[in-house]
CSV table of C-alpha atoms in Angstrom, one decimal:
chain,number,residue,atom,x,y,z
A,189,UNK,CA,-100.4,-36.8,-29.5
A,190,UNK,CA,-100.3,-35.8,-25.8
A,191,UNK,CA,-98.6,-37.8,-23.3
A,192,UNK,CA,-99.8,-40.2,-20.8
A,193,UNK,CA,-100.4,-39.1,-16.8
A,194,UNK,CA,-99.2,-42.0,-15.2
A,195,UNK,CA,-96.5,-40.6,-12.6
A,196,UNK,CA,-97.5,-40.2,-8.9
A,197,UNK,CA,-96.3,-38.5,-6.4
A,198,UNK,CA,-93.7,-41.1,-5.5
A,199,UNK,CA,-92.8,-41.6,-9.0
A,200,UNK,CA,-92.3,-37.9,-9.1
A,201,UNK,CA,-90.0,-37.3,-5.9
A,202,UNK,CA,-87.8,-40.7,-7.3
A,203,UNK,CA,-86.8,-38.5,-10.3
A,204,UNK,CA,-86.2,-35.4,-8.4
A,205,UNK,CA,-83.9,-37.2,-6.0
A,206,UNK,CA,-82.2,-39.3,-9.0
A,207,UNK,CA,-81.4,-36.2,-10.5
A,208,UNK,CA,-80.1,-34.4,-7.8
A,209,UNK,CA,-78.6,-37.1,-5.8
A,210,UNK,CA,-76.4,-38.4,-8.3
A,211,UNK,CA,-75.2,-35.1,-9.7
A,212,UNK,CA,-73.4,-33.6,-6.2
A,213,UNK,CA,-72.4,-35.9,-3.8
A,214,UNK,CA,-70.3,-38.2,-6.4
A,215,UNK,CA,-69.1,-34.5,-9.1
A,216,UNK,CA,-68.8,-31.6,-7.4
A,217,UNK,CA,-67.4,-31.9,-3.7
A,218,UNK,CA,-63.9,-31.1,-5.3
A,219,UNK,CA,-64.3,-28.3,-7.1
A,220,UNK,CA,-67.1,-26.6,-4.5
A,221,UNK,CA,-64.4,-27.1,-1.2
A,222,UNK,CA,-61.7,-26.4,-3.4
A,223,UNK,CA,-62.9,-22.1,-4.0
A,224,UNK,CA,-65.3,-22.5,-1.0
A,225,UNK,CA,-62.7,-24.1,1.8
A,226,UNK,CA,-64.1,-24.7,5.1
A,227,UNK,CA,-67.1,-22.4,3.7
A,228,UNK,CA,-68.5,-25.1,1.9
A,229,UNK,CA,-71.5,-25.7,4.0
A,230,UNK,CA,-72.0,-21.9,3.5
A,231,UNK,CA,-72.2,-22.4,0.5
A,232,UNK,CA,-74.7,-25.3,0.7
A,233,UNK,CA,-76.8,-23.2,2.6
A,234,UNK,CA,-76.6,-20.2,0.1
A,235,UNK,CA,-77.6,-23.1,-3.1
A,236,UNK,CA,-80.4,-24.6,-1.3
A,237,UNK,CA,-82.1,-20.9,-0.3
A,238,UNK,CA,-81.5,-20.1,-4.4
A,239,UNK,CA,-82.9,-23.5,-5.2
A,240,UNK,CA,-86.0,-23.3,-2.5
A,241,UNK,CA,-86.7,-19.9,-4.3
A,242,UNK,CA,-86.1,-21.3,-7.9
A,243,UNK,CA,-88.1,-24.4,-6.7
A,244,UNK,CA,-91.4,-22.8,-5.5
A,245,UNK,CA,-91.4,-21.0,-8.8
A,246,UNK,CA,-91.5,-23.8,-10.8
A,247,UNK,CA,-94.1,-25.6,-8.6
A,248,UNK,CA,-96.3,-22.2,-9.0
A,249,UNK,CA,-95.8,-22.0,-12.8
A,250,UNK,CA,-96.2,-26.4,-13.4
A,251,UNK,CA,-99.6,-25.9,-11.8
A,252,UNK,CA,-100.8,-23.6,-13.6
A,253,UNK,CA,-99.3,-24.8,-16.8
A,254,UNK,CA,-99.5,-28.7,-16.8
A,255,UNK,CA,-97.4,-29.4,-20.0
A,256,UNK,CA,-94.0,-30.5,-21.2
A,257,UNK,CA,-91.4,-28.4,-21.3
A,258,UNK,CA,-90.9,-26.7,-17.9
A,259,UNK,CA,-89.6,-23.4,-18.0
A,260,UNK,CA,-89.8,-23.3,-21.9
A,261,UNK,CA,-93.4,-23.4,-21.9
A,262,UNK,CA,-94.2,-21.4,-18.8
A,263,UNK,CA,-92.1,-18.4,-20.3
A,264,UNK,CA,-93.7,-18.5,-23.6
A,265,UNK,CA,-97.1,-18.8,-21.7
A,266,UNK,CA,-95.9,-15.8,-19.4
A,267,UNK,CA,-93.6,-13.5,-20.8
A,268,UNK,CA,-93.4,-14.1,-24.4
A,269,UNK,CA,-91.7,-16.5,-27.0
A,270,UNK,CA,-88.1,-15.3,-26.9
A,271,UNK,CA,-87.8,-15.9,-23.5
A,272,UNK,CA,-89.2,-19.0,-23.8
A,273,UNK,CA,-86.4,-19.8,-26.3
A,274,UNK,CA,-83.9,-18.7,-24.3
A,275,UNK,CA,-84.7,-20.6,-21.3
A,276,UNK,CA,-85.7,-23.7,-23.4
A,277,UNK,CA,-82.1,-23.4,-25.2
A,278,UNK,CA,-80.3,-22.8,-21.9
A,279,UNK,CA,-81.8,-25.8,-20.4
A,280,UNK,CA,-81.0,-28.1,-23.1
A,281,UNK,CA,-77.5,-27.1,-23.5
A,282,UNK,CA,-76.4,-26.9,-20.2
A,283,UNK,CA,-78.2,-30.5,-19.3
A,284,UNK,CA,-76.6,-32.3,-22.4
A,285,UNK,CA,-73.2,-31.1,-20.8
A,286,UNK,CA,-74.6,-32.1,-17.1
A,287,UNK,CA,-75.7,-35.6,-18.9
A,288,UNK,CA,-71.7,-36.2,-20.5
A,289,UNK,CA,-70.4,-35.1,-16.7
A,290,UNK,CA,-72.7,-37.6,-15.4
A,291,UNK,CA,-72.1,-40.6,-17.8
A,292,UNK,CA,-67.9,-40.1,-17.0
A,293,UNK,CA,-68.3,-39.9,-13.6
A,294,UNK,CA,-70.3,-43.2,-13.7
A,295,UNK,CA,-67.7,-44.8,-15.9
A,296,UNK,CA,-64.6,-43.5,-13.8
A,297,UNK,CA,-66.4,-45.3,-10.5
A,298,UNK,CA,-67.1,-48.5,-12.4
A,299,UNK,CA,-64.7,-49.2,-15.4
A,300,UNK,CA,-60.8,-49.4,-15.4
A,301,UNK,CA,-58.7,-47.1,-16.9
A,302,UNK,CA,-58.6,-46.7,-20.7
A,303,UNK,CA,-62.3,-48.3,-20.7
A,304,UNK,CA,-64.2,-45.6,-18.9
A,305,UNK,CA,-65.2,-43.2,-22.2
A,306,UNK,CA,-66.7,-46.9,-24.3
A,307,UNK,CA,-68.7,-47.7,-20.8
A,308,UNK,CA,-69.7,-44.0,-20.6
A,309,UNK,CA,-71.1,-44.1,-24.2
A,310,UNK,CA,-72.6,-47.7,-23.4
A,311,UNK,CA,-74.7,-46.6,-20.2
A,312,UNK,CA,-76.2,-43.8,-22.3
A,313,UNK,CA,-77.4,-45.9,-25.0
A,314,UNK,CA,-78.6,-48.3,-22.3
A,315,UNK,CA,-80.4,-45.9,-20.5
A,316,UNK,CA,-81.8,-43.9,-23.8
A,317,UNK,CA,-83.5,-47.3,-24.9
A,318,UNK,CA,-85.1,-47.5,-21.3
A,319,UNK,CA,-86.5,-44.4,-21.9
A,320,UNK,CA,-87.9,-45.0,-25.4
A,321,UNK,CA,-90.0,-47.6,-23.7
A,322,UNK,CA,-92.1,-46.0,-21.7
A,323,UNK,CA,-92.0,-43.5,-19.0
A,324,UNK,CA,-93.2,-45.8,-16.2
A,325,UNK,CA,-90.2,-47.8,-16.6
A,326,UNK,CA,-87.7,-45.0,-16.3
A,327,UNK,CA,-89.6,-44.1,-13.2
A,328,UNK,CA,-89.4,-47.5,-11.8
A,329,UNK,CA,-85.7,-47.8,-12.6
A,330,UNK,CA,-84.9,-44.2,-11.0
A,331,UNK,CA,-86.6,-45.6,-7.8
A,332,UNK,CA,-83.9,-48.5,-7.8
A,333,UNK,CA,-81.0,-46.7,-8.3
A,334,UNK,CA,-82.1,-44.2,-6.0
A,335,UNK,CA,-82.3,-46.7,-3.1
A,336,UNK,CA,-78.8,-48.6,-4.2
A,337,UNK,CA,-77.0,-44.9,-3.8
A,338,UNK,CA,-79.3,-44.0,-0.8
A,339,UNK,CA,-77.9,-46.9,1.0
A,340,UNK,CA,-74.1,-46.3,-0.1
A,341,UNK,CA,-74.2,-43.0,0.9
A,342,UNK,CA,-75.8,-44.2,4.3
A,343,UNK,CA,-72.7,-46.4,5.0
A,344,UNK,CA,-70.3,-43.4,4.1
A,345,UNK,CA,-71.9,-41.0,6.7
A,346,UNK,CA,-72.4,-43.5,9.1
A,347,UNK,CA,-68.5,-45.0,9.4
A,348,UNK,CA,-67.2,-41.8,8.0
A,349,UNK,CA,-68.5,-40.0,11.0
A,350,UNK,CA,-68.0,-43.2,13.6
A,351,UNK,CA,-64.5,-43.0,12.7
A,352,UNK,CA,-61.3,-40.7,13.1
A,353,UNK,CA,-60.3,-38.4,10.8
A,354,UNK,CA,-57.1,-38.9,9.7
A,355,UNK,CA,-56.4,-35.1,8.3
A,356,UNK,CA,-57.3,-32.0,9.8
A,357,UNK,CA,-60.4,-30.2,8.7
A,358,UNK,CA,-59.8,-27.1,6.4
A,359,UNK,CA,-58.6,-23.7,8.2
A,360,UNK,CA,-61.4,-21.1,8.8
A,361,UNK,CA,-59.0,-18.9,7.2
A,362,UNK,CA,-58.9,-20.3,3.7
A,363,UNK,CA,-62.7,-19.4,3.0
A,364,UNK,CA,-63.5,-16.2,1.5
A,365,UNK,CA,-66.9,-14.4,0.5
A,366,UNK,CA,-66.3,-14.5,-3.1
A,367,UNK,CA,-64.9,-18.4,-2.5
A,368,UNK,CA,-68.1,-19.2,-0.8
A,369,UNK,CA,-70.3,-17.5,-3.5
A,370,UNK,CA,-68.3,-19.3,-6.1
A,371,UNK,CA,-69.1,-22.7,-4.2
A,372,UNK,CA,-72.2,-22.0,-4.2
A,373,UNK,CA,-72.4,-21.5,-7.8
A,374,UNK,CA,-71.1,-24.8,-8.2
A,375,UNK,CA,-73.1,-26.6,-6.0
A,376,UNK,CA,-76.4,-25.5,-7.3
A,377,UNK,CA,-75.6,-27.5,-10.1
A,378,UNK,CA,-76.6,-30.3,-7.7
A,379,UNK,CA,-79.6,-29.2,-7.0
A,380,UNK,CA,-81.3,-28.3,-10.1
A,381,UNK,CA,-83.2,-32.0,-10.2
A,382,UNK,CA,-86.3,-30.6,-9.5
A,383,UNK,CA,-86.6,-29.3,-12.6
A,384,UNK,CA,-87.0,-32.8,-14.2
A,385,UNK,CA,-90.2,-32.7,-12.1
A,386,UNK,CA,-91.9,-29.9,-13.7
A,387,UNK,CA,-90.4,-30.5,-17.6
A,388,UNK,CA,-92.7,-33.6,-17.4
A,389,UNK,CA,-95.6,-31.8,-16.1
A,390,UNK,CA,-97.8,-33.4,-19.1
A,391,UNK,CA,-96.9,-37.4,-17.8
A,392,UNK,CA,-97.9,-36.8,-14.1
A,393,UNK,CA,-101.2,-37.3,-12.4
A,394,UNK,CA,-103.0,-34.4,-10.8
A,395,UNK,CA,-100.2,-31.8,-11.6
A,396,UNK,CA,-101.8,-29.0,-9.5
A,397,UNK,CA,-101.5,-30.9,-6.5
A,398,UNK,CA,-98.4,-33.7,-7.2
A,399,UNK,CA,-95.8,-31.4,-8.8
A,400,UNK,CA,-95.7,-28.3,-5.7
A,401,UNK,CA,-95.1,-31.5,-3.3
A,402,UNK,CA,-92.8,-33.3,-5.2
A,403,UNK,CA,-90.3,-30.7,-5.7
A,404,UNK,CA,-90.6,-29.8,-2.1
A,405,UNK,CA,-90.2,-33.1,-1.1
A,406,UNK,CA,-87.6,-34.2,-3.5
A,407,UNK,CA,-85.4,-31.0,-2.6
A,408,UNK,CA,-86.0,-31.3,1.4
A,409,UNK,CA,-84.5,-34.5,1.1
A,410,UNK,CA,-81.4,-33.6,-1.0
A,411,UNK,CA,-80.3,-30.7,1.6
A,412,UNK,CA,-80.7,-33.6,4.0
A,413,UNK,CA,-78.3,-35.9,2.5
A,414,UNK,CA,-75.9,-32.8,1.0
A,415,UNK,CA,-75.7,-31.9,4.7
A,416,UNK,CA,-74.6,-35.0,6.2
A,417,UNK,CA,-72.4,-36.0,3.6
A,418,UNK,CA,-70.5,-32.7,3.3
A,419,UNK,CA,-70.0,-32.9,6.8
A,420,UNK,CA,-68.8,-36.0,6.4
A,421,UNK,CA,-66.2,-35.5,3.7
A,422,UNK,CA,-64.7,-32.0,5.4
A,423,UNK,CA,-64.6,-33.8,8.8
A,424,UNK,CA,-62.3,-37.2,7.3
A,425,UNK,CA,-60.8,-35.9,4.6
A,426,UNK,CA,-60.5,-32.1,5.3
A,427,UNK,CA,-57.8,-30.2,2.6
A,428,UNK,CA,-56.9,-33.9,0.6
A,429,UNK,CA,-61.0,-33.7,-0.5
A,430,UNK,CA,-60.0,-30.6,-2.9
A,431,UNK,CA,-57.7,-32.9,-4.8
A,432,UNK,CA,-59.9,-36.6,-4.2
A,433,UNK,CA,-61.8,-37.7,-7.7
A,434,UNK,CA,-63.6,-40.0,-5.4
A,435,UNK,CA,-63.9,-38.3,-2.0
A,436,UNK,CA,-66.7,-40.8,-0.7
A,437,UNK,CA,-64.7,-43.9,-1.6
A,438,UNK,CA,-61.7,-41.9,-0.1
A,439,UNK,CA,-63.7,-41.3,3.4
A,440,UNK,CA,-64.2,-45.0,4.0
A,441,UNK,CA,-60.6,-45.8,3.4
A,442,UNK,CA,-59.3,-43.3,5.1
A,443,UNK,CA,-61.2,-44.5,8.6
A,444,UNK,CA,-60.0,-48.0,7.8
A,445,UNK,CA,-63.0,-49.8,6.3
A,446,UNK,CA,-61.5,-50.1,2.8
A,447,UNK,CA,-63.4,-53.1,2.0
A,448,UNK,CA,-66.4,-51.1,1.9
A,449,UNK,CA,-64.9,-49.4,-1.0
A,450,UNK,CA,-66.3,-51.4,-3.7
A,451,UNK,CA,-69.9,-50.9,-1.9
A,452,UNK,CA,-69.3,-47.0,-2.3
A,453,UNK,CA,-68.4,-46.9,-5.9
A,454,UNK,CA,-71.6,-49.5,-6.8
A,455,UNK,CA,-73.8,-46.9,-4.8
A,456,UNK,CA,-71.8,-44.4,-6.7
A,457,UNK,CA,-72.2,-45.4,-10.2
A,458,UNK,CA,-76.2,-46.4,-9.2
A,459,UNK,CA,-76.4,-42.5,-8.7
A,460,UNK,CA,-74.8,-41.5,-11.2
A,461,UNK,CA,-76.9,-43.7,-13.6
A,462,UNK,CA,-80.1,-42.4,-11.8
A,463,UNK,CA,-79.3,-38.9,-12.6
A,464,UNK,CA,-78.2,-39.7,-16.1
A,465,UNK,CA,-81.7,-41.3,-16.8
A,466,UNK,CA,-83.5,-38.4,-15.2
A,467,UNK,CA,-81.6,-35.9,-17.2
A,468,UNK,CA,-82.1,-37.5,-20.3
A,469,UNK,CA,-85.8,-37.8,-19.9
A,470,UNK,CA,-86.2,-34.0,-19.1
A,471,UNK,CA,-84.0,-32.8,-21.8
A,472,UNK,CA,-86.0,-35.0,-24.6
A,473,UNK,CA,-89.4,-33.5,-22.8
A,474,UNK,CA,-88.2,-29.8,-23.4
A,475,UNK,CA,-86.6,-31.0,-26.9
A,476,UNK,CA,-90.3,-32.2,-27.5
A,477,UNK,CA,-91.8,-28.9,-26.4
A,478,UNK,CA,-89.4,-26.7,-28.4
A,479,UNK,CA,-90.1,-28.8,-31.6
A,480,UNK,CA,-94.0,-28.2,-31.0
A,481,UNK,CA,-93.0,-24.6,-31.4
A,482,UNK,CA,-90.9,-25.2,-34.1
A,483,UNK,CA,-87.9,-23.7,-32.0
A,484,UNK,CA,-85.9,-26.9,-33.1
A,485,UNK,CA,-86.9,-28.9,-36.2
A,486,UNK,CA,-90.4,-30.2,-35.8
A,487,UNK,CA,-88.9,-33.7,-36.9
A,488,UNK,CA,-88.4,-34.1,-33.1
A,489,UNK,CA,-92.2,-33.4,-31.8
A,490,UNK,CA,-93.2,-37.1,-32.4
A,491,UNK,CA,-94.3,-39.2,-29.9
A,492,UNK,CA,-94.4,-42.4,-30.3
A,493,UNK,CA,-97.9,-43.9,-31.1
A,494,UNK,CA,-97.2,-47.1,-28.9
A,495,UNK,CA,-94.7,-46.3,-26.0
A,496,UNK,CA,-96.3,-42.5,-26.2
A,497,UNK,CA,-92.6,-41.0,-25.6
A,498,UNK,CA,-90.6,-38.6,-27.8
A,499,UNK,CA,-88.8,-41.2,-29.3
A,500,UNK,CA,-86.9,-39.1,-31.8
A,501,UNK,CA,-85.9,-36.5,-29.3
A,502,UNK,CA,-84.6,-39.1,-26.8
A,503,UNK,CA,-82.5,-40.8,-29.4
A,504,UNK,CA,-81.3,-37.7,-30.6
A,505,UNK,CA,-79.9,-36.5,-27.2
A,506,UNK,CA,-78.7,-39.9,-27.0
A,507,UNK,CA,-76.3,-39.7,-29.8
A,508,UNK,CA,-74.9,-36.3,-29.1
A,509,UNK,CA,-73.9,-36.9,-25.5
A,510,UNK,CA,-72.2,-40.4,-26.7
A,511,UNK,CA,-70.5,-38.1,-28.8
A,512,UNK,CA,-69.6,-35.9,-26.2
A,513,UNK,CA,-68.2,-38.4,-23.7
A,514,UNK,CA,-66.4,-39.9,-26.3
A,515,UNK,CA,-64.2,-36.8,-27.9
A,516,UNK,CA,-64.8,-34.1,-25.2
A,517,UNK,CA,-62.5,-32.9,-22.3
A,518,UNK,CA,-65.5,-32.4,-19.5
A,519,UNK,CA,-63.3,-30.1,-17.2
A,520,UNK,CA,-65.6,-27.2,-16.5
A,521,UNK,CA,-68.6,-29.1,-17.2
A,522,UNK,CA,-70.3,-28.6,-14.2
A,523,UNK,CA,-69.5,-24.7,-14.6
A,524,UNK,CA,-71.0,-24.6,-17.9
A,525,UNK,CA,-73.9,-26.7,-17.0
A,526,UNK,CA,-74.3,-24.3,-13.9
A,527,UNK,CA,-74.3,-21.2,-16.1
A,528,UNK,CA,-77.3,-22.7,-17.9
A,529,UNK,CA,-79.5,-23.9,-15.3
A,530,UNK,CA,-79.2,-20.7,-13.1
A,531,UNK,CA,-79.9,-18.9,-16.7
A,532,UNK,CA,-83.1,-21.0,-17.0
A,533,UNK,CA,-84.3,-20.1,-13.1
A,534,UNK,CA,-83.6,-16.7,-14.0
A,535,UNK,CA,-86.3,-16.9,-16.3
A,536,UNK,CA,-88.8,-19.2,-14.2
A,537,UNK,CA,-88.4,-16.5,-11.5
A,538,UNK,CA,-89.5,-13.7,-14.3
A,539,UNK,CA,-92.3,-15.9,-15.6
A,540,UNK,CA,-93.1,-16.9,-12.1
A,541,UNK,CA,-93.5,-13.1,-10.8
A,542,UNK,CA,-95.9,-12.2,-13.9
A,543,UNK,CA,-98.7,-14.4,-12.9
A,544,UNK,CA,-101.7,-13.0,-10.9
A,545,UNK,CA,-104.9,-14.3,-8.8
A,546,UNK,CA,-105.5,-17.6,-8.5
A,547,UNK,CA,-102.7,-18.5,-9.9
A,548,UNK,CA,-100.2,-17.4,-7.1
A,549,UNK,CA,-99.2,-20.0,-4.5
A,550,UNK,CA,-96.5,-18.1,-3.1
A,551,UNK,CA,-95.2,-14.4,-2.0
A,552,UNK,CA,-93.5,-12.8,-4.8
A,553,UNK,CA,-90.7,-11.9,-2.3
A,554,UNK,CA,-89.6,-15.6,-3.0
A,555,UNK,CA,-89.4,-14.9,-6.7
A,556,UNK,CA,-87.2,-11.9,-6.3
A,557,UNK,CA,-85.1,-13.0,-3.9
A,558,UNK,CA,-84.9,-16.2,-6.7
A,559,UNK,CA,-83.9,-14.1,-9.3
A,560,UNK,CA,-81.1,-11.7,-7.6
A,561,UNK,CA,-79.7,-15.2,-5.9
A,562,UNK,CA,-79.4,-16.5,-9.9
A,563,UNK,CA,-77.9,-13.2,-11.3
A,564,UNK,CA,-75.5,-13.7,-7.9
A,565,UNK,CA,-74.5,-16.7,-8.3
A,566,UNK,CA,-74.1,-17.3,-12.2
A,567,UNK,CA,-71.3,-13.9,-11.9
A,568,UNK,CA,-69.3,-16.3,-9.3
A,569,UNK,CA,-68.4,-18.8,-12.1
A,570,UNK,CA,-65.6,-19.7,-13.6
A,571,UNK,CA,-64.7,-17.0,-16.4
A,572,UNK,CA,-64.2,-19.5,-18.9
A,573,UNK,CA,-67.9,-21.3,-18.3
A,574,UNK,CA,-69.6,-18.2,-18.3
A,575,UNK,CA,-67.9,-16.8,-21.8
A,576,UNK,CA,-68.4,-20.4,-23.3
A,577,UNK,CA,-72.5,-20.4,-22.2
A,578,UNK,CA,-72.7,-16.9,-23.3
A,579,UNK,CA,-71.4,-17.7,-26.6
A,580,UNK,CA,-73.7,-20.6,-26.8
A,581,UNK,CA,-76.9,-18.9,-25.4
A,582,UNK,CA,-75.8,-16.1,-28.5
A,583,UNK,CA,-75.6,-18.8,-30.7
A,584,UNK,CA,-78.9,-20.2,-30.0
A,585,UNK,CA,-80.9,-16.4,-30.3
A,586,UNK,CA,-79.0,-16.2,-34.3
A,587,UNK,CA,-80.3,-19.5,-34.9
A,588,UNK,CA,-83.8,-18.4,-34.2
A,589,UNK,CA,-83.5,-15.5,-35.7
A,590,UNK,CA,-82.7,-17.0,-39.1
A,591,UNK,CA,-85.2,-19.5,-38.8
A,592,UNK,CA,-88.2,-16.7,-38.3
A,593,UNK,CA,-86.5,-15.1,-41.4
A,594,UNK,CA,-86.3,-18.1,-43.4
A,595,UNK,CA,-89.8,-19.1,-42.5
A,596,UNK,CA,-91.6,-15.9,-43.1
A,597,UNK,CA,-94.2,-15.6,-45.2
A,598,UNK,CA,-93.1,-13.6,-48.9
A,599,UNK,CA,-95.6,-10.8,-49.3
C-alpha cells in the first residue's frame, strides 16, 4: 500500500527546520568551538556550502524519484542495490545515534539530574506514538515545536547581542586549519535535517516542485539562525563556551537576564523534541523502503491501513532508541552520526552525478564539490567515531551478504 500524499511546502519546510535547528543549536556548539576556536564561523560556512551541494543533489534525485527512502532509493535506481544499501544503512544507524542524542538533550534541559534517562525514554515513546497516528499530525506538532524554539532563539540573540560580554572572545591564534575542518565536520551534523524532506518524498504533494523548494528554504533558514546564534555565543561566552553544557541558557545568564533562562530551557526542549520527531519520522520511512527490498526484515514493510504510516518500523526504531538512552554513554554520538550522514551524502552526490537529460536540475560541479566535501570532512572526524562508523558499515555489508546467500535459490 502506498503512503498518502498530504504534505505541502510549508509542512516540508517545518519538518526540515525542526530537524536542523534542534540538533545544532543545542548540541554542537561546545564541541565545534572546542576544536575550531575562533574559526567556528568559518567552519559553519564550510559546513553550509557542503550541505548546500548535498541539498541540491538530494533535491534533484527526489524530483526524479518521489518515493520513500531518500538516498537509499535513489542510489538503488541510479548506481545499484549495493550502493543503495550502504546509503540506507549509514542513514539508519547514524540517525539512531542522533535520536538518542536529541532525546538526551531534551532531558538535560527539561529534567532534574537522575531523572534524565527516564524522561528521555518517555519523550521517545510519546513522539513515536504521534508518528503512528498519521503524518499530518507529525507536521502539525513539528510546526508548533519549531515556532517555540525560534522564539527562544530570538530572545537569546536579542538579549545576548544587546548585553555586554563578560569574557573575552576566543583568540584568533586558537584556530587551526585542521581544527576548522573538524569543526565543519561536527557542524555538518546540524545541517542534516533536509534529508527528512527527501526521505518523505512519497508523502509530499507535487514532489517535483515541492521538494526542491522546501529543501532550499529550510537550509537557508537554518544558515541564518546558526550564524546569528554562533555570533552570539562567541561574543558573550568566549572561551567558556567550550565547556558549557547549556550554552544558550548561559548566554542570557551572562548578560544579566537570568530570569529568562527558564524560557530558553523551554525553547531548547521544544527544539530537541522537534528534531527528535523529524528524525524518528525519517528513519521509519527509510526502514520501510529497505524492508520493501528485503534489505532489512520484510516484517517492517507493513503500512498501517487506517493511518497509512509504517507503524511497525516506527515502533521498532523507538524501542531501539529508548534502549540506547537508558544504557549508553552518548559522548561521541555527534561524531558517529556525522560519519553516517557524510557517507550517506557522498553516495547521494554520486547518484545525482549519474543523472542525465531532463532529470538534471543543477550543474555536475555541485555534486563533485559535495562529494569532495564529504570525503574531506569525514576524514577530520574524531578517530573513534570514524572507526566505529566503519565497523558498523562493514557489519551491515556482511549482514547483506549472508542474507543474499541464505535467500539464493537452490539449483
